[in-house]
XYZ file of C-alpha atoms in Angstrom:
747
model
C 225.669 75.762 -164.696
C 225.955 78.737 -163.039
C 224.432 77.662 -159.480
C 227.136 74.686 -160.156
C 230.130 76.588 -160.904
C 228.834 79.254 -158.253
C 228.371 82.084 -160.109
C 226.718 85.249 -158.882
C 223.038 84.890 -159.691
C 221.357 85.107 -156.274
C 220.007 88.924 -155.454
C 222.233 89.785 -152.615
C 224.836 89.079 -155.128
C 223.740 91.593 -157.699
C 223.038 94.263 -155.031
C 225.341 97.811 -155.989
C 228.195 97.491 -153.509
C 227.118 101.127 -152.485
C 223.752 100.186 -151.097
C 222.439 101.584 -148.331
C 221.728 98.893 -145.716
C 218.236 99.179 -144.403
C 217.359 97.130 -141.011
C 214.125 97.350 -138.838
C 214.105 98.284 -135.718
C 211.213 95.613 -134.078
C 208.748 95.810 -131.581
C 209.318 94.188 -128.278
C 205.505 94.095 -127.449
C 202.696 92.056 -128.962
C 200.099 94.809 -128.973
C 201.228 98.469 -128.244
C 200.523 102.298 -129.322
C 203.737 104.055 -130.022
C 203.349 107.238 -127.670
C 206.274 108.833 -128.875
C 209.629 108.067 -130.922
C 212.756 110.236 -130.737
C 215.689 109.505 -132.965
C 217.646 112.685 -132.940
C 220.560 110.851 -131.141
C 220.523 107.904 -133.517
C 220.544 110.067 -136.738
C 223.874 111.436 -135.519
C 225.897 108.178 -135.818
C 228.413 108.323 -138.472
C 227.429 106.439 -141.493
C 223.596 106.786 -140.788
C 221.549 108.136 -143.905
C 218.149 108.664 -142.487
C 215.848 107.074 -140.053
C 212.129 107.094 -141.163
C 209.368 106.590 -138.709
C 205.523 106.344 -139.035
C 205.293 110.377 -139.055
C 207.802 110.107 -142.692
C 206.043 107.292 -144.842
C 202.592 107.448 -146.680
C 199.882 106.441 -144.969
C 197.955 104.344 -147.529
C 196.685 101.023 -146.429
C 198.116 97.796 -148.233
C 198.288 93.959 -148.425
C 201.395 92.263 -148.687
C 199.674 89.177 -150.576
C 200.705 88.072 -153.228
C 197.289 87.483 -155.178
C 195.362 88.715 -158.117
C 194.179 91.815 -158.177
C 191.349 92.742 -156.074
C 193.383 90.869 -153.598
C 190.844 88.360 -151.337
C 193.580 89.737 -148.185
C 192.419 92.609 -146.660
C 194.135 96.077 -146.441
C 194.961 96.459 -142.697
C 198.786 97.358 -142.901
C 200.947 100.887 -143.567
C 204.317 101.029 -144.211
C 205.065 101.405 -140.487
C 202.158 102.492 -138.060
C 201.889 104.055 -134.486
C 200.319 100.913 -133.499
C 202.237 97.471 -133.651
C 200.615 94.396 -133.502
C 203.468 91.659 -132.618
C 206.386 90.912 -131.236
C 208.969 91.981 -134.080
C 206.246 93.958 -136.162
C 208.413 97.205 -137.967
C 208.723 100.423 -135.497
C 211.099 102.403 -137.457
C 213.499 101.711 -140.634
C 217.391 102.602 -140.562
C 219.119 103.114 -143.483
C 223.289 103.471 -143.026
C 226.536 102.513 -145.036
C 227.356 99.400 -142.412
C 225.682 97.060 -139.747
C 228.268 98.814 -136.885
C 227.020 102.078 -137.796
C 222.852 100.687 -137.908
C 223.076 98.820 -134.640
C 224.505 101.555 -132.611
C 221.667 104.218 -134.224
C 219.051 101.218 -133.331
C 220.044 101.665 -129.812
C 220.004 105.334 -129.298
C 216.171 105.389 -130.991
C 213.980 106.057 -127.589
C 210.471 104.847 -127.990
C 207.635 104.794 -125.473
C 204.831 102.962 -125.889
C 201.455 102.254 -124.108
C 201.118 98.341 -124.053
C 198.258 97.351 -124.276
C 196.346 93.732 -123.469
C 196.941 91.307 -126.587
C 194.918 88.271 -127.757
C 197.261 85.319 -128.295
C 195.181 82.806 -127.723
C 193.183 82.170 -131.665
C 190.381 80.359 -130.103
C 189.264 83.432 -128.406
C 190.183 85.605 -130.785
C 186.490 86.077 -132.311
C 184.369 88.700 -130.901
C 186.887 89.204 -128.221
C 186.783 92.928 -126.752
C 189.984 93.310 -127.464
C 190.437 94.336 -131.090
C 193.422 94.023 -133.410
C 192.290 95.987 -135.882
C 190.142 98.794 -134.660
C 191.491 101.596 -137.319
C 188.450 103.037 -139.636
C 190.795 102.806 -142.775
C 190.661 99.111 -142.726
C 189.438 97.503 -145.755
C 188.062 95.020 -147.455
C 187.927 94.387 -151.385
C 186.123 90.818 -151.208
C 183.217 89.916 -150.131
C 185.051 87.160 -148.202
C 183.184 88.060 -144.526
C 185.722 89.718 -143.040
C 184.821 92.462 -140.021
C 187.553 93.627 -138.392
C 185.195 95.109 -135.398
C 185.121 91.608 -134.794
C 188.690 90.093 -134.989
C 187.369 88.184 -138.507
C 189.496 88.752 -141.549
C 187.305 86.203 -143.151
C 184.781 83.436 -143.349
C 184.385 80.467 -145.978
C 182.314 77.489 -146.569
C 179.507 75.338 -148.519
C 176.563 73.013 -147.756
C 175.591 70.479 -150.131
C 172.447 68.557 -148.818
C 171.323 67.974 -145.931
C 174.016 67.026 -143.622
C 172.396 66.550 -140.180
C 169.665 64.281 -141.801
C 172.187 62.296 -143.688
C 174.316 61.540 -140.075
C 170.876 60.053 -138.173
C 171.040 57.219 -141.477
C 175.186 56.354 -141.021
C 175.632 53.212 -138.896
C 179.142 54.455 -138.081
C 180.080 58.374 -136.931
C 183.480 59.537 -135.684
C 184.306 63.299 -135.102
C 187.386 64.868 -133.850
C 189.011 68.029 -133.298
C 192.779 68.327 -134.681
C 195.331 71.060 -134.265
C 197.982 71.405 -136.366
C 200.678 74.469 -135.451
C 202.208 77.567 -137.447
C 205.283 76.321 -139.439
C 208.077 78.248 -140.735
C 209.148 77.658 -144.532
C 212.569 77.757 -143.817
C 213.876 78.503 -147.167
C 217.615 78.406 -147.354
C 217.764 81.900 -149.027
C 216.236 84.637 -146.331
C 214.102 87.699 -147.859
C 216.241 89.965 -149.630
C 215.623 92.862 -152.013
C 217.807 95.630 -153.384
C 216.363 98.667 -154.710
C 217.487 101.784 -156.711
C 216.498 104.436 -159.040
C 217.302 104.188 -162.717
C 218.090 106.893 -165.085
C 215.018 107.972 -165.794
C 213.486 108.294 -162.467
C 211.776 105.047 -161.794
C 212.006 102.493 -159.019
C 213.874 99.256 -159.916
C 213.141 96.415 -157.439
C 215.322 93.150 -157.372
C 213.813 90.519 -155.340
C 214.012 87.031 -154.251
C 210.031 86.704 -155.042
C 207.689 83.996 -156.359
C 205.408 87.295 -157.774
C 206.924 89.914 -159.620
C 204.007 91.215 -161.021
C 202.127 91.438 -157.602
C 205.518 92.847 -156.026
C 205.086 95.923 -158.387
C 201.311 96.559 -157.490
C 202.215 96.211 -153.905
C 205.317 98.548 -153.713
C 203.520 101.343 -155.977
C 200.463 100.964 -153.699
C 202.523 101.176 -150.641
C 204.401 104.353 -151.885
C 201.474 105.887 -153.363
C 202.970 106.090 -156.807
C 202.137 104.698 -160.318
C 202.812 101.358 -161.313
C 204.585 102.822 -164.126
C 207.258 103.944 -162.284
C 208.036 100.617 -160.756
C 210.132 97.718 -162.269
C 210.822 94.337 -160.625
C 213.289 91.694 -161.564
C 213.827 88.633 -160.469
C 217.051 86.822 -160.316
C 217.630 83.675 -158.982
C 215.761 82.467 -155.850
C 217.288 80.179 -153.321
C 213.560 78.786 -152.036
C 210.360 79.896 -151.307
C 207.782 77.488 -150.693
C 205.396 80.194 -150.545
C 206.696 82.600 -148.022
C 207.947 84.823 -151.019
C 204.650 84.862 -152.252
C 204.208 87.661 -149.621
C 205.777 91.065 -150.268
C 207.851 90.625 -146.879
C 210.996 92.592 -147.767
C 210.450 94.494 -150.754
C 208.324 97.673 -149.573
C 211.080 98.964 -146.579
C 213.901 99.024 -149.130
C 212.057 100.681 -151.881
C 210.258 103.794 -149.708
C 214.187 104.777 -148.363
C 215.093 104.455 -152.273
C 212.085 106.515 -153.341
C 212.420 109.272 -151.061
C 216.173 109.364 -150.468
C 217.055 108.599 -153.904
C 219.752 106.261 -153.448
C 220.559 102.601 -153.721
C 219.242 100.091 -150.731
C 219.198 96.563 -149.836
C 217.226 94.658 -146.940
C 218.748 91.333 -146.080
C 216.557 89.453 -143.418
C 218.665 87.602 -140.538
C 217.668 83.896 -139.843
C 215.995 85.325 -136.725
C 214.271 88.123 -138.756
C 212.961 85.143 -140.813
C 211.771 83.399 -137.846
C 209.796 86.305 -136.307
C 208.892 88.567 -138.706
C 207.794 87.261 -141.582
C 204.839 84.718 -142.414
C 204.270 81.236 -141.277
C 201.586 78.437 -142.055
C 198.394 79.246 -140.508
C 197.663 77.406 -137.872
C 194.795 75.572 -137.658
C 191.899 74.038 -135.300
C 189.734 71.660 -137.542
C 186.789 69.660 -136.195
C 185.731 67.032 -138.557
C 182.774 64.517 -138.597
C 182.821 61.495 -140.911
C 179.589 58.752 -141.427
C 179.403 55.690 -143.254
C 176.814 53.152 -143.741
C 177.500 49.568 -142.277
C 179.402 48.624 -145.486
C 181.697 51.521 -145.075
C 180.806 53.611 -147.792
C 181.076 57.231 -146.725
C 177.714 58.717 -146.447
C 178.456 62.725 -145.120
C 181.587 64.476 -144.276
C 181.418 67.657 -142.055
C 184.247 70.101 -141.459
C 185.079 73.278 -139.314
C 188.042 75.202 -139.746
C 189.389 77.880 -137.356
C 192.348 79.458 -138.633
C 194.755 82.061 -137.105
C 195.834 84.622 -139.635
C 197.984 86.314 -136.685
C 198.291 90.149 -136.440
C 197.835 90.554 -140.542
C 195.321 89.200 -143.093
C 197.901 88.209 -145.973
C 196.376 84.793 -147.636
C 194.083 84.482 -144.300
C 191.009 84.104 -146.601
C 192.602 82.041 -149.463
C 194.337 79.217 -147.347
C 191.417 78.080 -145.019
C 189.126 77.185 -148.008
C 191.652 74.930 -149.089
C 191.591 72.908 -145.576
C 187.909 71.656 -146.474
C 187.758 71.814 -150.255
C 190.766 69.896 -150.741
C 190.156 67.509 -148.205
C 186.565 66.502 -148.403
C 186.817 66.040 -152.480
C 188.946 62.979 -151.655
C 185.594 60.938 -151.341
C 182.518 60.384 -153.083
C 180.312 60.587 -154.362
C 178.656 62.079 -150.680
C 174.933 62.408 -150.035
C 175.911 65.578 -147.978
C 178.969 67.642 -147.152
C 179.231 70.923 -145.380
C 182.553 73.127 -144.719
C 182.206 75.957 -142.334
C 185.584 78.369 -141.366
C 186.326 81.001 -139.348
C 189.643 83.016 -139.972
C 190.821 85.355 -137.094
C 193.308 88.116 -135.848
C 195.760 87.698 -133.184
C 198.634 89.294 -131.471
C 201.350 86.545 -132.839
C 203.557 86.943 -136.376
C 200.989 86.922 -139.590
C 200.631 83.702 -141.196
C 201.132 83.655 -145.100
C 201.155 81.162 -147.911
C 203.197 77.669 -147.252
C 203.393 74.760 -149.611
C 200.079 73.092 -149.323
C 198.163 75.931 -148.226
C 195.626 75.230 -146.078
C 195.067 71.583 -147.759
C 197.766 70.107 -145.220
C 195.790 71.102 -142.388
C 192.632 69.850 -143.744
C 194.147 66.580 -144.828
C 195.690 65.685 -141.451
C 192.346 65.984 -139.807
C 190.080 63.837 -142.457
C 192.523 61.350 -142.803
C 193.593 61.030 -139.520
C 189.431 60.504 -139.054
C 188.946 58.223 -141.637
C 191.437 55.714 -139.722
C 189.349 56.628 -136.592
C 186.498 55.221 -138.539
C 188.164 52.190 -139.700
C 189.044 51.307 -135.952
C 185.637 51.571 -134.957
C 184.282 49.586 -137.884
C 187.322 47.093 -137.529
C 188.370 47.147 -141.038
C 191.405 47.967 -142.607
C 191.902 51.703 -143.122
C 193.000 51.181 -146.563
C 190.645 49.270 -147.729
C 187.812 51.821 -146.161
C 189.339 54.332 -148.730
C 189.357 51.780 -151.824
C 185.477 51.940 -151.569
C 185.176 55.477 -151.084
C 187.901 56.868 -153.459
C 186.154 59.643 -155.689
C 185.828 58.506 -159.519
C 186.528 60.362 -162.546
C 183.350 62.012 -164.772
C 181.548 62.535 -161.237
C 180.572 66.339 -160.382
C 182.315 66.973 -156.925
C 180.192 69.195 -155.158
C 182.606 70.471 -152.640
C 185.625 70.974 -155.704
C 183.791 73.722 -157.013
C 181.172 71.786 -158.946
C 184.112 70.292 -161.253
C 184.253 66.911 -162.984
C 187.859 65.335 -162.910
C 189.179 63.902 -165.910
C 191.951 61.868 -164.684
C 192.321 60.355 -161.091
C 195.122 57.584 -160.617
C 194.223 57.645 -156.912
C 193.293 53.800 -156.738
C 197.014 53.247 -158.817
C 198.157 54.998 -156.446
C 197.152 53.294 -153.418
C 197.705 49.992 -154.918
C 200.882 50.898 -155.452
C 202.020 52.594 -152.152
C 200.721 49.783 -150.395
C 202.711 47.303 -152.435
C 206.407 49.207 -151.758
C 205.416 49.403 -148.355
C 204.228 45.759 -148.066
C 201.095 46.947 -146.010
C 199.321 43.407 -145.802
C 202.480 41.926 -144.427
C 203.192 44.599 -142.275
C 199.830 46.287 -140.959
C 199.282 46.766 -138.284
C 202.132 46.338 -136.048
C 205.223 44.139 -135.372
C 206.743 43.566 -132.228
C 210.497 43.428 -132.780
C 211.329 41.688 -128.953
C 213.909 44.288 -128.219
C 211.255 46.813 -126.466
C 210.539 48.267 -129.642
C 207.641 47.875 -132.217
C 207.255 48.645 -136.084
C 203.955 49.418 -137.818
C 202.602 51.237 -140.933
C 200.298 53.702 -141.513
C 199.388 55.306 -144.635
C 197.241 58.578 -146.263
C 195.648 59.837 -149.583
C 196.116 63.359 -150.651
C 195.059 65.686 -153.247
C 195.728 69.420 -154.506
C 195.059 71.615 -157.513
C 196.371 72.569 -160.564
C 196.733 77.102 -160.215
C 193.657 78.528 -159.489
C 190.494 77.832 -161.754
C 189.284 81.343 -163.418
C 192.163 83.042 -161.737
C 195.965 82.366 -162.858
C 196.885 83.781 -165.366
C 200.326 83.067 -167.707
C 201.857 84.230 -170.790
C 204.833 83.572 -172.817
C 206.297 84.868 -175.669
C 208.900 82.891 -177.958
C 210.963 85.009 -180.620
C 213.364 83.255 -183.594
C 216.806 84.173 -183.219
C 219.371 84.592 -185.913
C 220.408 81.420 -185.875
C 218.020 79.343 -185.598
C 217.753 79.040 -182.091
C 214.569 80.349 -179.861
C 214.698 82.831 -176.947
C 211.843 82.108 -174.245
C 210.399 84.973 -172.042
C 208.413 83.988 -169.241
C 207.031 85.383 -166.268
C 207.180 82.269 -164.298
C 209.241 82.221 -161.338
C 211.783 79.398 -160.919
C 212.140 79.358 -157.207
C 214.020 75.656 -157.255
C 211.308 74.173 -158.460
C 213.033 73.710 -162.167
C 210.242 75.514 -163.854
C 212.427 77.015 -166.193
C 213.991 73.467 -167.410
C 210.407 72.003 -167.534
C 208.782 75.190 -169.726
C 212.016 74.629 -172.223
C 211.414 70.815 -172.333
C 208.130 71.435 -173.409
C 209.301 74.378 -175.961
C 211.830 71.973 -177.820
C 209.326 69.312 -177.555
C 206.758 71.636 -179.764
C 209.288 73.199 -181.470
C 211.254 69.515 -182.144
C 214.371 71.010 -181.236
C 217.256 70.211 -178.775
C 216.438 71.632 -175.338
C 219.669 73.960 -175.214
C 218.268 75.840 -178.764
C 215.886 76.964 -176.101
C 217.323 80.350 -173.772
C 214.703 81.149 -170.938
C 214.609 84.272 -170.068
C 213.340 84.830 -166.216
C 211.186 87.715 -165.149
C 211.485 91.103 -165.547
C 208.393 93.277 -165.310
C 209.208 95.509 -168.043
C 209.998 92.753 -170.580
C 208.581 89.560 -169.253
C 204.932 89.106 -170.352
C 202.518 89.042 -167.191
C 202.363 85.766 -165.027
C 200.505 85.691 -161.853
C 203.479 84.242 -159.992
C 204.571 80.869 -159.163
C 202.285 79.529 -156.384
C 198.850 77.266 -155.981
C 200.941 74.958 -158.144
C 200.171 76.539 -160.955
C 203.850 77.027 -163.326
C 203.498 73.280 -164.942
C 199.654 73.062 -165.728
C 199.188 76.665 -166.048
C 202.848 78.359 -168.116
C 202.803 75.140 -169.751
C 199.798 75.395 -171.775
C 200.789 79.187 -172.416
C 204.110 77.677 -173.892
C 202.323 75.148 -176.408
C 199.914 78.058 -177.293
C 202.901 80.014 -178.266
C 204.922 77.385 -179.987
C 201.753 76.709 -182.344
C 201.367 80.241 -183.168
C 204.970 80.912 -183.755
C 205.197 77.520 -186.070
C 202.466 78.688 -187.974
C 204.160 81.970 -188.788
C 207.407 80.359 -189.626
C 205.547 77.714 -191.903
C 204.009 80.895 -193.884
C 207.347 82.461 -194.000
C 209.190 79.265 -195.342
C 206.032 78.915 -197.921
C 206.407 82.347 -199.099
C 210.114 81.779 -199.728
C 209.553 78.234 -201.306
C 206.782 79.494 -203.590
C 204.616 77.435 -202.279
C 201.102 76.788 -200.087
C 201.564 76.812 -196.463
C 199.668 73.684 -196.087
C 202.301 72.014 -198.381
C 204.848 72.762 -195.985
C 206.229 70.020 -193.491
C 208.120 71.482 -190.676
C 210.571 69.190 -189.140
C 213.068 71.198 -186.149
C 215.847 72.108 -188.352
C 214.216 72.743 -191.583
C 210.969 73.107 -193.835
C 210.387 71.138 -197.107
C 207.321 70.421 -199.546
C 207.514 66.398 -199.552
C 207.945 64.362 -202.933
C 210.345 67.764 -204.467
C 213.193 69.570 -203.798
C 211.967 72.686 -202.171
C 213.809 72.928 -198.809
C 214.941 75.962 -196.615
C 216.899 75.564 -193.399
C 215.943 76.842 -189.857
C 218.959 78.978 -189.967
C 218.225 80.082 -193.480
C 214.353 81.126 -192.427
C 215.453 82.903 -189.388
C 218.320 85.415 -191.305
C 215.506 85.808 -193.824
C 212.819 87.104 -191.503
C 215.662 90.059 -190.404
C 215.364 91.521 -193.695
C 212.725 93.064 -195.864
C 210.020 91.945 -193.752
C 206.758 93.574 -192.088
C 205.949 90.826 -189.769
C 207.949 89.236 -186.723
C 209.046 85.555 -186.414
C 207.847 86.014 -182.816
C 205.342 85.024 -180.579
C 203.305 85.298 -177.297
C 200.197 83.659 -176.381
C 198.145 83.793 -172.735
C 196.588 80.904 -170.840
C 193.640 80.698 -168.164
C 192.000 77.466 -167.251
C 188.607 77.247 -165.907
C 189.011 73.992 -164.221
C 192.196 72.948 -161.500
C 192.495 69.264 -161.973
C 193.955 67.778 -158.886
C 196.911 65.408 -158.706
C 196.699 62.733 -156.187
C 199.022 61.277 -154.177
C 198.992 58.146 -151.692
C 202.071 57.840 -149.031
C 202.903 54.891 -146.242
C 205.315 55.177 -143.805
C 206.766 52.597 -141.556
C 208.030 53.351 -138.596
C 209.725 51.708 -135.591
C 208.389 52.899 -131.815
C 210.720 52.496 -128.715
C 207.963 52.207 -126.183
C 209.951 52.706 -123.421
C 210.736 56.637 -124.317
C 208.054 57.309 -127.080
C 210.775 57.966 -130.001
C 209.604 57.579 -133.513
C 212.398 56.451 -136.149
C 211.253 56.627 -139.671
C 212.333 53.248 -141.425
C 210.734 53.675 -144.914
C 208.472 55.590 -146.481
C 206.686 54.810 -149.971
C 204.856 57.546 -151.931
C 202.665 56.874 -155.539
C 201.890 60.069 -157.053
C 199.419 60.747 -159.773
C 200.693 64.292 -161.282
C 199.617 63.496 -164.748
C 202.350 63.215 -167.167
C 205.600 63.738 -165.499
C 207.175 66.331 -167.949
C 210.762 65.731 -165.878
C 210.645 63.008 -164.058
C 213.537 63.258 -162.071
C 212.558 66.631 -161.300
C 209.407 65.446 -160.080
C 210.660 62.738 -157.932
C 213.217 65.527 -155.881
C 210.097 67.723 -155.736
C 207.874 64.713 -153.944
C 211.054 63.936 -151.887
C 211.558 67.281 -150.743
C 207.621 67.620 -150.008
C 207.746 64.761 -147.983
C 210.676 65.734 -145.620
C 208.630 69.130 -144.999
C 205.770 66.963 -144.162
C 207.933 64.819 -141.963
C 209.013 68.181 -140.144
C 205.598 69.434 -139.637
C 204.592 65.786 -138.341
C 207.469 65.607 -135.857
C 209.807 68.199 -135.330
C 208.363 71.381 -135.989
C 206.732 74.462 -133.459
C 206.515 77.747 -133.094
C 205.979 78.460 -129.762
C 205.266 81.927 -127.636
C 205.773 83.144 -124.353
C 202.899 84.355 -122.157
C 204.051 88.161 -123.261
C 203.717 87.412 -127.008
C 207.355 86.932 -128.370
C 208.421 83.547 -129.901
C 210.787 81.021 -128.150
C 211.319 79.050 -131.674
C 213.164 82.214 -133.200
C 216.687 79.920 -134.641
C 217.442 76.790 -136.003
C 218.865 75.706 -132.561
C 215.138 75.987 -131.391
C 213.172 75.316 -134.070
C 213.718 72.081 -135.429
C 213.561 70.895 -139.135
C 214.560 67.488 -140.230
C 218.105 66.382 -141.381
C 219.373 63.558 -143.899
C 219.301 60.937 -140.616
C 215.577 62.057 -139.838
C 213.994 61.071 -143.211
C 214.623 56.950 -143.414
C 214.250 55.319 -146.823
C 212.229 57.651 -149.239
C 210.933 56.191 -152.126
C 208.646 57.893 -155.093
C 206.952 55.669 -158.251
C 204.352 57.889 -160.285
C 201.196 56.205 -161.667
C 200.223 58.752 -164.116
C 196.564 59.434 -165.398
C 196.488 61.108 -168.265
C 195.020 64.784 -167.912
C 193.119 65.997 -171.196
C 193.396 69.633 -170.232
C 196.663 69.747 -169.295
C 200.516 70.111 -171.189
C 201.116 66.252 -172.911
C 198.432 65.544 -169.984
C 200.488 66.947 -167.062
C 198.935 68.101 -163.962
C 200.919 69.772 -161.122
C 203.091 68.248 -157.835
C 204.704 71.347 -156.283
C 202.147 70.842 -153.272
C 200.942 67.661 -152.955
C 203.683 66.065 -152.090
C 203.602 67.747 -148.245
C 199.905 66.748 -147.582
C 200.466 62.805 -146.733
C 202.984 62.672 -143.777
C 201.036 63.966 -140.851
C 198.361 61.962 -141.256
C 200.164 58.732 -142.193
C 202.714 59.274 -139.053
C 199.894 60.108 -136.887
C 197.641 56.898 -138.183
C 201.542 54.683 -137.708
C 201.769 55.913 -134.284
C 198.359 54.662 -133.379
C 199.042 51.106 -135.044
C 202.022 51.060 -132.960
C 200.920 51.853 -129.499
C 197.318 52.448 -129.728
C 198.057 56.752 -129.068
C 196.143 59.079 -131.149
C 197.550 62.158 -131.399
C 195.378 64.900 -132.775
C 197.985 67.708 -132.092
C 201.041 68.275 -134.275
C 204.039 68.119 -133.754
C 203.701 64.340 -132.436
C 206.838 64.401 -130.202
C 208.155 61.795 -128.191
C 206.676 62.860 -124.710
C 203.277 63.480 -126.461
C 203.431 59.981 -127.207
C 204.874 58.491 -123.752
C 202.140 60.603 -122.149
C 199.457 59.075 -124.150
C 200.935 55.443 -123.793
C 200.901 56.016 -119.954
C 197.216 57.542 -119.739
C 196.146 54.080 -121.786
C 198.214 52.054 -119.240
C 196.423 53.617 -116.131
C-alpha cells in the first residue's frame, strides 16, 4: 500500500537531508596508470567537504560480489587505485553539499595518466602479453582455476564418459559457436546508498541491495574495520535483476562517512549505471551434440569463453551455469563434457543478471537442437520430446542430483497447444511480402544454490494474536514479502493481513545469504515453514498449561486452542496476553534452512513472429509460455514474473547491445543508444502453469525468478530460421543482420 500511495520508502527518500553528495571522478582511459593527481584547486571550491584519491583510502583487496564467504570471486580491487582498468573506473571521490560545487570541483582535478595498451577483445585475452591484473596482492580464495598473470579469472568444467568416442558412433552431429553480448539490467531505480554514523560510532549503510549481509562484510573488509562496526539496512528496492547482487555503490559513501564522520549519499545517474556498474557476461559458447538415427541424444560437448571485464565479480560462478543448466535438460546421455575459461579484459565489469549464465548456454544448446532437427528433417519439438530429462534419473551434469519433479514434457505439450504449433510450423506466407513463423525452446534453472544458500526466519506472537515476521530475504519487486507472509499465514491458519513482515536490518534480521539464485521462495520459504511449526508447538504447550491438559490433547485452529469433546478453550489473543506475564519463555521462534539439492524449474517457450522479407524486420505476434515452478504460491505474482522475464529475454534477443569504441569507451551509455523493449514490442504474452509437485519445496514449490528469461533468445532465433532460412548465432538479432543473412542465401 505504501507503494500504491507513493509514500517515501526508497533509499533516496530516506537519506538524511543534510547528507553530503558523493560522486566519482571516472577514468577516460581503458587502461592507464595514474602518474600524478592534483586536487588542491578543487578542494578550494565552496561547498566541497573532501576529495579522496588512492592516497587517502585503505589499500585492501576485496571483491564487490555478494556471495557466500569465502567468495569464489577474486580479491582484485581497491576502493581507489593508481591503476584504472576501464573507461568509467573510479579515480577520485568528491564529497560536497550540492552537485553544482561537485561538478565545478571535478573539472579542477588534474590527473596525469600513463596510458597503456588495453585488452578489449576477450577472444585474445587469455595468455595475452598485456596483463589486466599484474599486482602481486591479487588473491583468489577458492580453487577456481584463476591465474591473474594469464588474465584468467576462473576455469570450470566436468567430463562424464568418453565424449569423443561416443560422437564417433553418432548418426548425426552438429556443431556451432554462439555469441551473446553484454546486457545491462536496466532496473528502474539506480544504485543508491546513504551512510551515517550512529550514536555509538557505528557505520549505518542504508542501500538498495539484494545482499545486505554480504554488503556488511564487503564494506567492513574494504575499510579495514570489524563487521560489528557496520550495520546494513535495506529499504524498498526499485528493481535489481542481479545488478544489486554486487556492492556497486556502497563502499564509496561509506569510506567518506567513516573518514569525515558526516552522513553521505551516492546516487548513480543512468549514465553511471550503464558505464560503471556491472552487466551480463559476454560469452561465446561452442556446442557439439550428437544423436543416433532415431534422434536420441548420445553426447553433448560444450565450451564457454566468458568475459568478466576489468574485475572478477561473479565471473567464476556464472560460467558454470552455462553448462550445468543447459546440458542437464536432456538425457540420460552416454557422455557429456563442459569446459570454460573466464578472462579479464579492459571493459566494464560483468556481474549477476537474471539467468546468471544459464541464459547464454541455453541460447546455444537450444539453437543447436533446432540445427540438429533440421539436419535430420525432424520436427524440432519432436526431437525435444524424445530427449527430455526424466524424473528419478541421476543427472551427472547437474552435480549428480536426481530430479524429483519434472513437468517439462507437459510444459512442452501445453506451449505447443497455446501457440498452435502443429498448424503453424514452420512458416506461412502472408502474401504481402511478409511471412509468419514459429519457434520454440526449453529451459531449466535451479532453486537456490545447493549446500550453500541459507535462510533464517523469526516469527513472534504479538499482543493481540497477530504475528511479526522478521526475514533476511530481500524483496526487490519480486513479491517475496507477500509470498512468505502467505506461507506463514497458511501454516498459522490465519489471514495474511495478520502477518507483519519486517524487511532487512543486519542488526535485527536473522541471517540470509540474499535474494539471488532463485532462492527466496524455495530456501526462505522452507525456513518459514520450519519456524511456524516450532512456534505452533510452543503455543500449544502454553495453551495446554493454561487449560491444564496435555499438549497432545490440544487442537490449534488459527484463532483458538481447544480440547475436543470438552469445554476447554483459549483464544489466540488471550494466549498472547498470557505469554507476557510471569513467563520464563517467549512466544517466538527462529529456524534456519539450507538445502542439499536445488530442484530445477522448467519452462517451454513458443513464439510466433512476422518477418518482413524486404527489410528483415521482426514483429512478435504471440509468445506462449508454460512453466513448471512446482506449486505456484501466488499465481498472479508468478505470472507477472514470467511475463517480465520474457520481455527482458526479448530485449536481449532483438535489441540490447553493449558496444565499445576502439579506445574502450562504451557507446551505448543511455536509453537513447541502449534499446530495451517497450510495451508495443512485446506482442501478446500468455502464461500457463504445468505444476510438478516438488517434495523438498515449501508446499511443493520451486523457483521461478530466473528461468523465465531463458527461452526468448533461442525461440526467436529458431523462428527467424524457420521464417527465412537464416541461422543467427550472435545476439542481438537485428533486422540488419537478418537481411544481410537473407542476401547471402540469395547468392
